[in-house]
mmCIF file with all atom_site columns, C-alpha atoms in Angstrom:
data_model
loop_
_atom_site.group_PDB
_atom_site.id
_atom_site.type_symbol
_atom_site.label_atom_id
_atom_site.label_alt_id
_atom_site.label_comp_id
_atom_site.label_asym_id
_atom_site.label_entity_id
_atom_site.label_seq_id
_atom_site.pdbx_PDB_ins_code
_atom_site.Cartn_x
_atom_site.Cartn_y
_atom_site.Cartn_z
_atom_site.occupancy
_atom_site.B_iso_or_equiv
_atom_site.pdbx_formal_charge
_atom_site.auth_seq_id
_atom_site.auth_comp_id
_atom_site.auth_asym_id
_atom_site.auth_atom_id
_atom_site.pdbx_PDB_model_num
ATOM 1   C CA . UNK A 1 1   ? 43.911 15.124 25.523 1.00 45.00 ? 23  UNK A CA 1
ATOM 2   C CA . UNK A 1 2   ? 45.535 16.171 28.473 1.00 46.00 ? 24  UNK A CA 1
ATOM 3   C CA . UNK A 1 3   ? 44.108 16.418 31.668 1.00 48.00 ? 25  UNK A CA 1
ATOM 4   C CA . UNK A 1 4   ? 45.492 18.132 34.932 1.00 47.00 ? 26  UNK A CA 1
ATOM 5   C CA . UNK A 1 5   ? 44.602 16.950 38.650 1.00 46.00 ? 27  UNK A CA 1
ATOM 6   C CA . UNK A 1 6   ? 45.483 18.149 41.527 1.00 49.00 ? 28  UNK A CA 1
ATOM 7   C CA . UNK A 1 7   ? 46.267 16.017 44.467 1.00 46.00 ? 29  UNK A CA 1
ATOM 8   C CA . UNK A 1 8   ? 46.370 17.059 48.275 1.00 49.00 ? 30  UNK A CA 1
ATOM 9   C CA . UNK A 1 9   ? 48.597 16.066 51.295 1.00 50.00 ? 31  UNK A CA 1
ATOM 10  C CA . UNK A 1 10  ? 46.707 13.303 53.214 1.00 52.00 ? 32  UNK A CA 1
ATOM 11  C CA . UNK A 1 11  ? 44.702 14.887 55.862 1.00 53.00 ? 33  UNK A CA 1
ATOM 12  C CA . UNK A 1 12  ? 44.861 17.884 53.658 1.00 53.00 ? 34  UNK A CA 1
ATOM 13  C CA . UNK A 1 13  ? 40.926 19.639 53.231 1.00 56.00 ? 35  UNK A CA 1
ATOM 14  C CA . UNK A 1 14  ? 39.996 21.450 50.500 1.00 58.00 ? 36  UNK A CA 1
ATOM 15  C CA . UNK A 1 15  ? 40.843 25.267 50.584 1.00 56.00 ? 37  UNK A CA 1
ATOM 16  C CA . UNK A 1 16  ? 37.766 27.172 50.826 1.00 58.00 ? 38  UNK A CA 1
ATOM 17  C CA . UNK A 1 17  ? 36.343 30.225 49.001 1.00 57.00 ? 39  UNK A CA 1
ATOM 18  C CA . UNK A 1 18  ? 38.411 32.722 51.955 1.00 57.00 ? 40  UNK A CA 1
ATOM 19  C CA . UNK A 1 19  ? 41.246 30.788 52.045 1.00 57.00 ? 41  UNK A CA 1
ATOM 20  C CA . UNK A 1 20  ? 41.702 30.656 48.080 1.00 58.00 ? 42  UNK A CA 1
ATOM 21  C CA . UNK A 1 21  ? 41.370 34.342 48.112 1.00 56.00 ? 43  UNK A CA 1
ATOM 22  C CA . UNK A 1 22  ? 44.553 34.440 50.995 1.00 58.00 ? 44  UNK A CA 1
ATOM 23  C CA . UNK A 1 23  ? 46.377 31.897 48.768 1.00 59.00 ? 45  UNK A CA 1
ATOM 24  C CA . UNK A 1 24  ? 45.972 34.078 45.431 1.00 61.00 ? 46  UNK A CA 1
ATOM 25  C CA . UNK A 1 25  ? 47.390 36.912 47.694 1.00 70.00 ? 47  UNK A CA 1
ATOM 26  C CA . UNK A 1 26  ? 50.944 35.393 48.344 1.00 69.00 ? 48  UNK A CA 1
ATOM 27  C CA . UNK A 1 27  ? 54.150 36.932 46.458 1.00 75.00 ? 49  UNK A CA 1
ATOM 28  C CA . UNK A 1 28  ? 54.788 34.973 43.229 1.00 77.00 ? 50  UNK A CA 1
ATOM 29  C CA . UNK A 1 29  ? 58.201 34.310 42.357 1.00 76.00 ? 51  UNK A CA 1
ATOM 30  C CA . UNK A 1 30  ? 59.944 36.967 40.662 1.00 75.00 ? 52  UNK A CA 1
ATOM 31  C CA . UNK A 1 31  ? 60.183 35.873 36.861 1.00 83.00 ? 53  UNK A CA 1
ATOM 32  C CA . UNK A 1 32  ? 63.881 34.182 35.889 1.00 84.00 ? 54  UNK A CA 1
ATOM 33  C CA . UNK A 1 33  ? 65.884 37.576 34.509 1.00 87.00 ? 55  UNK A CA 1
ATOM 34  C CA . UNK A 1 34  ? 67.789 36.817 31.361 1.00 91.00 ? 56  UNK A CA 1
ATOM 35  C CA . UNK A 1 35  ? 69.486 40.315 30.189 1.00 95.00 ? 57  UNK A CA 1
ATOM 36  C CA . UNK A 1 36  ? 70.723 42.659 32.746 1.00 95.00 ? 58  UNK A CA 1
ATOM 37  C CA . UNK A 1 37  ? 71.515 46.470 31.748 1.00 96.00 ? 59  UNK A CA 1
ATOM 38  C CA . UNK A 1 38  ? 75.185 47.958 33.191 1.00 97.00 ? 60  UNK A CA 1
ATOM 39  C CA . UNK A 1 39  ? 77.480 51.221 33.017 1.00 97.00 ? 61  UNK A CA 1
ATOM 40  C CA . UNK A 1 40  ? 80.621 51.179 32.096 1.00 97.00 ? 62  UNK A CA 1
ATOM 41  C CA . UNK A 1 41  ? 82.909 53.067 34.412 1.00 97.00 ? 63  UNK A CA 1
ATOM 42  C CA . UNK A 1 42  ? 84.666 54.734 31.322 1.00 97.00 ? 64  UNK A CA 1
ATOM 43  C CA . UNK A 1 43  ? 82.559 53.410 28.386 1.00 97.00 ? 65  UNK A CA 1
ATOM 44  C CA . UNK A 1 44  ? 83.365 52.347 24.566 1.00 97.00 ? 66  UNK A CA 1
ATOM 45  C CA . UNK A 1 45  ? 84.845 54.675 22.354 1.00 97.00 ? 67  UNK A CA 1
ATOM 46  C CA . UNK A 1 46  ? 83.605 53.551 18.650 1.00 96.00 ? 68  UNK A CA 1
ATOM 47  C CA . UNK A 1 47  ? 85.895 54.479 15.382 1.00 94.00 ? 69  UNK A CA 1
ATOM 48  C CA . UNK A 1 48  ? 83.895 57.466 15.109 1.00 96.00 ? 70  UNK A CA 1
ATOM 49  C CA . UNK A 1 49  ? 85.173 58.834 18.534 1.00 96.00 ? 71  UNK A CA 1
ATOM 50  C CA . UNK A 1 50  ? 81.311 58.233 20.104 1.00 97.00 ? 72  UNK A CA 1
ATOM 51  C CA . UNK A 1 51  ? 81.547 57.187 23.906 1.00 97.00 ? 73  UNK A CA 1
ATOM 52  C CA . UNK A 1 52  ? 79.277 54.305 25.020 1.00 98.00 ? 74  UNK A CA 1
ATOM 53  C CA . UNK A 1 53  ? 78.779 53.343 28.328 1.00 97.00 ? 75  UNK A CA 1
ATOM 54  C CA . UNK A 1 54  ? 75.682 51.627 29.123 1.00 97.00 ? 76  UNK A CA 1
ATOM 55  C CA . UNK A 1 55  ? 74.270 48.182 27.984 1.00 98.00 ? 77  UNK A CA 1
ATOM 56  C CA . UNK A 1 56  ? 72.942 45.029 27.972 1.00 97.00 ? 78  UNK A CA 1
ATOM 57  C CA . UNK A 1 57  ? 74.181 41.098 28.847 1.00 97.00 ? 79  UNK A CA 1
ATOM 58  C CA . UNK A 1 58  ? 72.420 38.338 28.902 1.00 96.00 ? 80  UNK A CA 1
ATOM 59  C CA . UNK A 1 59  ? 72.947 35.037 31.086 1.00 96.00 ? 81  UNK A CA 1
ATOM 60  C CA . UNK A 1 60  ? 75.605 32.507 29.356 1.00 97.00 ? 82  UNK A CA 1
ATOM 61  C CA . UNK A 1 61  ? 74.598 29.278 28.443 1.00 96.00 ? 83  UNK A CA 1
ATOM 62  C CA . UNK A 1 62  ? 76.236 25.931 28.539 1.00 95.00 ? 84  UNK A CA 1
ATOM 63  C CA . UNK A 1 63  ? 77.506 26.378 24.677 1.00 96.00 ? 85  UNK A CA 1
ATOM 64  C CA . UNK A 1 64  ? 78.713 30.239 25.351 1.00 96.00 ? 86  UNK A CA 1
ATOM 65  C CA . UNK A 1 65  ? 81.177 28.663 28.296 1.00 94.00 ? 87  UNK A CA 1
ATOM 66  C CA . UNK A 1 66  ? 82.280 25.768 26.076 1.00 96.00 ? 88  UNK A CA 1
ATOM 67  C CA . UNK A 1 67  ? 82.482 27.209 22.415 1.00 95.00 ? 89  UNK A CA 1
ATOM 68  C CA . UNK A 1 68  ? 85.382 29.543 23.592 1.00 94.00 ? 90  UNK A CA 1
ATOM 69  C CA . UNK A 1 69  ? 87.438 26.736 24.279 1.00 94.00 ? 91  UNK A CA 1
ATOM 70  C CA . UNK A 1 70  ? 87.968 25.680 20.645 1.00 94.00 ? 92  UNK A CA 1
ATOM 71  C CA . UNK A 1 71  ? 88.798 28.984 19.327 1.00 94.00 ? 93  UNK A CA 1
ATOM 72  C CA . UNK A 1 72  ? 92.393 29.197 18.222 1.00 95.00 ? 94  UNK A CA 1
ATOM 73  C CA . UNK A 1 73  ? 92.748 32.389 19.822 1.00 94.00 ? 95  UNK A CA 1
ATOM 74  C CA . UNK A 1 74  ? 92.061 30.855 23.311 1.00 95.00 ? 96  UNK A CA 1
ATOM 75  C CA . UNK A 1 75  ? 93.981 28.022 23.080 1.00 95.00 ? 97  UNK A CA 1
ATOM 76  C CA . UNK A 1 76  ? 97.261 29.881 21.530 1.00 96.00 ? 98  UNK A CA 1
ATOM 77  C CA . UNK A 1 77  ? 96.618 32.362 24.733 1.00 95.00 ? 99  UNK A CA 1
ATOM 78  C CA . UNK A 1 78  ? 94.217 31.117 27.560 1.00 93.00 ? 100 UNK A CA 1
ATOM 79  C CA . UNK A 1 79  ? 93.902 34.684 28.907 1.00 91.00 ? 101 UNK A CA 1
ATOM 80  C CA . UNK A 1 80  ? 91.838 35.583 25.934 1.00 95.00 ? 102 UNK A CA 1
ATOM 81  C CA . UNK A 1 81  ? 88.745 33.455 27.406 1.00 96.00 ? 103 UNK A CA 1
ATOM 82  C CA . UNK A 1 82  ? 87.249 36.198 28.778 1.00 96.00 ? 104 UNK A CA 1
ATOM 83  C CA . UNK A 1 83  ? 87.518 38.641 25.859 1.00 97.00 ? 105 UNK A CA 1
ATOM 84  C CA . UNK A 1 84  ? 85.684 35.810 23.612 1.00 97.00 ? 106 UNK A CA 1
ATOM 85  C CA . UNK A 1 85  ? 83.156 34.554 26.425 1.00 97.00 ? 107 UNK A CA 1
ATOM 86  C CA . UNK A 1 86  ? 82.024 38.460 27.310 1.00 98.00 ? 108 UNK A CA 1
ATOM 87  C CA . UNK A 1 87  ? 81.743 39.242 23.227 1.00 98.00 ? 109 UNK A CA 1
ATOM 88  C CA . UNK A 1 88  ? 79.031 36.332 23.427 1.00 97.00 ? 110 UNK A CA 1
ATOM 89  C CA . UNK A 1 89  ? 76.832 37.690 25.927 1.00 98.00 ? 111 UNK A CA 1
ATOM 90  C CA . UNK A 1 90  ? 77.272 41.070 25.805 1.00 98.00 ? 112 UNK A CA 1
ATOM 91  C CA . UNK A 1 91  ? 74.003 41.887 23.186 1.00 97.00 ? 113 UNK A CA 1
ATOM 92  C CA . UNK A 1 92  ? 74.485 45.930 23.429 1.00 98.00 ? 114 UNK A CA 1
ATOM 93  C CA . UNK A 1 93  ? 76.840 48.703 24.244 1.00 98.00 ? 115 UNK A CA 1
ATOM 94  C CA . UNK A 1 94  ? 75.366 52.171 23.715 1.00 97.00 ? 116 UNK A CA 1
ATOM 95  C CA . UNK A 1 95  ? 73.876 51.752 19.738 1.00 96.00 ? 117 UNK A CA 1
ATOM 96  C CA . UNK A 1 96  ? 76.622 49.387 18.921 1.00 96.00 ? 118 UNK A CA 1
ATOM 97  C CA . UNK A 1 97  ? 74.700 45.980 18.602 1.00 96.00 ? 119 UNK A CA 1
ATOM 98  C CA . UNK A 1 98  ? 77.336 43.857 16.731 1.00 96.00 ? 120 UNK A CA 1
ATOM 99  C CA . UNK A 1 99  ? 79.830 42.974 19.938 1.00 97.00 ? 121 UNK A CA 1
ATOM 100 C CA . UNK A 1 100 ? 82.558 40.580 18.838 1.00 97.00 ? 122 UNK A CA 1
ATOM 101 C CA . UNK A 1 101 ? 85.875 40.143 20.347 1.00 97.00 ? 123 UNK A CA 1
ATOM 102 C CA . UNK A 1 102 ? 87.259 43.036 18.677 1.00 96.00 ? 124 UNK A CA 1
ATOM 103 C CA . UNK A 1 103 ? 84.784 45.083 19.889 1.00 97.00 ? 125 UNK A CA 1
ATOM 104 C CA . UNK A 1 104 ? 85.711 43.934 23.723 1.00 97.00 ? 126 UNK A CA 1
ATOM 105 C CA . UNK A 1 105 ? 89.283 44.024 22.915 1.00 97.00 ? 127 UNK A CA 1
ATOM 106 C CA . UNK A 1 106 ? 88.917 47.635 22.485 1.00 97.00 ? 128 UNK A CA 1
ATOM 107 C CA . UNK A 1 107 ? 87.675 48.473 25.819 1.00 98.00 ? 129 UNK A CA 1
ATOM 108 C CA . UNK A 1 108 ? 89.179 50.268 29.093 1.00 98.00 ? 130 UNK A CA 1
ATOM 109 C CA . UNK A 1 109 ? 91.058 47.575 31.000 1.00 97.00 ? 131 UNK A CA 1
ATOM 110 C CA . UNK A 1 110 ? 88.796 48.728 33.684 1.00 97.00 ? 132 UNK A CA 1
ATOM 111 C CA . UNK A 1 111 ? 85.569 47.977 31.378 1.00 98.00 ? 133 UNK A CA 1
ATOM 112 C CA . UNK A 1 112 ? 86.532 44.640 30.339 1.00 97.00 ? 134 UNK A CA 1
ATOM 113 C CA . UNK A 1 113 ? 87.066 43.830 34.631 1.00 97.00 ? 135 UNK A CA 1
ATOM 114 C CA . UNK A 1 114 ? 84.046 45.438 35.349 1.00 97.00 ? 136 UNK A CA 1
ATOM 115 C CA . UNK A 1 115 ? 82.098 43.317 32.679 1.00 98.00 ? 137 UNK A CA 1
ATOM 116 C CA . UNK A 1 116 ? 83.730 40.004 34.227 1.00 97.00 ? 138 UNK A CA 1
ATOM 117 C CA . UNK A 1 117 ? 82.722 41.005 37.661 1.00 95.00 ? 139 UNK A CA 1
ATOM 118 C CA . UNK A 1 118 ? 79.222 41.491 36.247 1.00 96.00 ? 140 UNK A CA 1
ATOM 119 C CA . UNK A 1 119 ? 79.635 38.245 34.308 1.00 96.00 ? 141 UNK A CA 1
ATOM 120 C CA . UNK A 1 120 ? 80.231 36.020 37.499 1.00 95.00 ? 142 UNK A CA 1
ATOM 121 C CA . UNK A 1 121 ? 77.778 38.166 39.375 1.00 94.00 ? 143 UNK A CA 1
ATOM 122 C CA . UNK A 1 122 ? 74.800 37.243 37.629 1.00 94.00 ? 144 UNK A CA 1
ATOM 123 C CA . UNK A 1 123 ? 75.619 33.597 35.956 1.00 93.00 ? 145 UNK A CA 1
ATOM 124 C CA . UNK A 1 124 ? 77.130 32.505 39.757 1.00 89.00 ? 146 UNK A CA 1
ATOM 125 C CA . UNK A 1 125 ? 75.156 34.185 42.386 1.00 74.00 ? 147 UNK A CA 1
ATOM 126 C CA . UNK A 1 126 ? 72.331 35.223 40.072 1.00 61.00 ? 148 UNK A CA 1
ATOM 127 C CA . UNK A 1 127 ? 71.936 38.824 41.479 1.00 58.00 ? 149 UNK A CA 1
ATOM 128 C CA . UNK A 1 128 ? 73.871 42.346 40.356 1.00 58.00 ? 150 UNK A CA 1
ATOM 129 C CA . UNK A 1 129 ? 74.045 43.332 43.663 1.00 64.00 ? 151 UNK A CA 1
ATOM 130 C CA . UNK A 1 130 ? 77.233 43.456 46.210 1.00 67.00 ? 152 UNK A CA 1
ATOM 131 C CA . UNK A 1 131 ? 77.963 44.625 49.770 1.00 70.00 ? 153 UNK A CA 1
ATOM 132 C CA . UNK A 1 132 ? 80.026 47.669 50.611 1.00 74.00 ? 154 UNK A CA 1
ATOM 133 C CA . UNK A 1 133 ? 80.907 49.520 53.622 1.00 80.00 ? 155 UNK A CA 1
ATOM 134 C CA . UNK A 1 134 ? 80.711 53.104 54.035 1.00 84.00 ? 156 UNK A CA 1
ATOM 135 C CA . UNK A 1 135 ? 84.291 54.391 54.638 1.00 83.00 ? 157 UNK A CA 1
ATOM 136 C CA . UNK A 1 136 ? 83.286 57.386 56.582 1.00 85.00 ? 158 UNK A CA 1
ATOM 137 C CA . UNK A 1 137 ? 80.494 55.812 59.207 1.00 88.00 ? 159 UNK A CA 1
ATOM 138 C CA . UNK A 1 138 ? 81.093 52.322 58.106 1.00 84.00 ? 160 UNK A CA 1
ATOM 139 C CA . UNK A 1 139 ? 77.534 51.626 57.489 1.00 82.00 ? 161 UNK A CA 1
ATOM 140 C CA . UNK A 1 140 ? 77.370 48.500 55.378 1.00 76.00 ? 162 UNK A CA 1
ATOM 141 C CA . UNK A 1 141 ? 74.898 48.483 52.848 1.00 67.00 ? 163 UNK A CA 1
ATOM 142 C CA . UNK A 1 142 ? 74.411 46.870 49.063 1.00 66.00 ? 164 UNK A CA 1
ATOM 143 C CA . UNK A 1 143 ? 74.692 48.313 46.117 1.00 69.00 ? 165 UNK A CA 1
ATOM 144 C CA . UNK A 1 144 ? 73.373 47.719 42.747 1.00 65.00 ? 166 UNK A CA 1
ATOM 145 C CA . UNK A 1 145 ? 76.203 47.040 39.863 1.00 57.00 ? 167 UNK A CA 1
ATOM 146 C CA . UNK A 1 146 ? 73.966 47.025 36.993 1.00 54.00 ? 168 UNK A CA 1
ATOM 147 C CA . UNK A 1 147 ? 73.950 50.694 36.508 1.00 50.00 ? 169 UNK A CA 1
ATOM 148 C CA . UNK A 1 148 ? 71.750 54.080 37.540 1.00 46.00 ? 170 UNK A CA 1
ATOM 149 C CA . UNK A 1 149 ? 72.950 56.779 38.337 1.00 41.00 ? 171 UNK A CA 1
ATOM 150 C CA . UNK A 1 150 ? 75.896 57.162 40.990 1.00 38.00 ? 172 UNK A CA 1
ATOM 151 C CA . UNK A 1 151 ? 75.105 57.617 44.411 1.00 42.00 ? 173 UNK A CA 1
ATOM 152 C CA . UNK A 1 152 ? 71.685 55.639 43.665 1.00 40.00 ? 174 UNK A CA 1
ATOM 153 C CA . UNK A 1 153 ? 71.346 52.071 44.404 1.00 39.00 ? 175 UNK A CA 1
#
């Protein structure tokens, strides 16, 4: 059986009825995000000609960073890391739900650095967001890289 106490600071009273209410009130932390959504800036064209652009990663994990490192392809040509590492969390682009390397090797050069950007942005900082600067008024302000709509954030 398993029993749960809970213990107080010394000194500590117990909360009353008013101040449970006030504690109940306080912002809970947000819940851990495992899958973000993105756009691609130019998007996947499948064999059939289709053009994908948004979709889905989810956080890596211990074994997605160290599994890459035995694959043949990797070590005959280190700079293929990224193409094998972003083919295991990547779950969805557009309809296209079987991502494999070949799959990320046929991207834009400019999709596959936008998905590493993304990739470090929310497995190193933990957020999508980044900070820009308005070149006209030079307002800074953040933007969100995980997609919507341009000129939304």
């Amino acid at each position: 059986m398993r029993r749960t106490v809970q213990f107080q600071a010394p000194g500590q009273q117990q909360a009353g009825p008013a101040e449970r209410v006030e504690q109940s009130r306080a912002p809970q932390p947000e819940p851990l995000r495992t899958e973000f959504a993105f756009e691609l800036p130019r998007g996947y064209v499948d064999d059939s000609g289709a053009v994908h652009r948004s979709g889905v990663m989810r956080l890596a994990t211990a074994r997605d960073e160290l599994v890459p490192l035995r694959d043949d392809r990797v070590r005959e040509n280190s700079a293929y890391l990224s193409v094998v590492l972003i083919a295991r969390v990547v779950t969805r682009i557009g309809t296209v739900e079987d991502i494999h390397p070949g799959v990320i090797e046929d991207l834009f050069a400019s999709d596959l650095a936008f998905l590493q950007d993304f990739y470090r942005r929310i497995n190193a900082e933990g957020h999508t967001r980044a900070a820009v600067t308005c070149p006209s008024c030079q307002e800074e302000f953040a933007v969100d890289l995980a997609g919507g709509r341009l000129g939304e954030s």
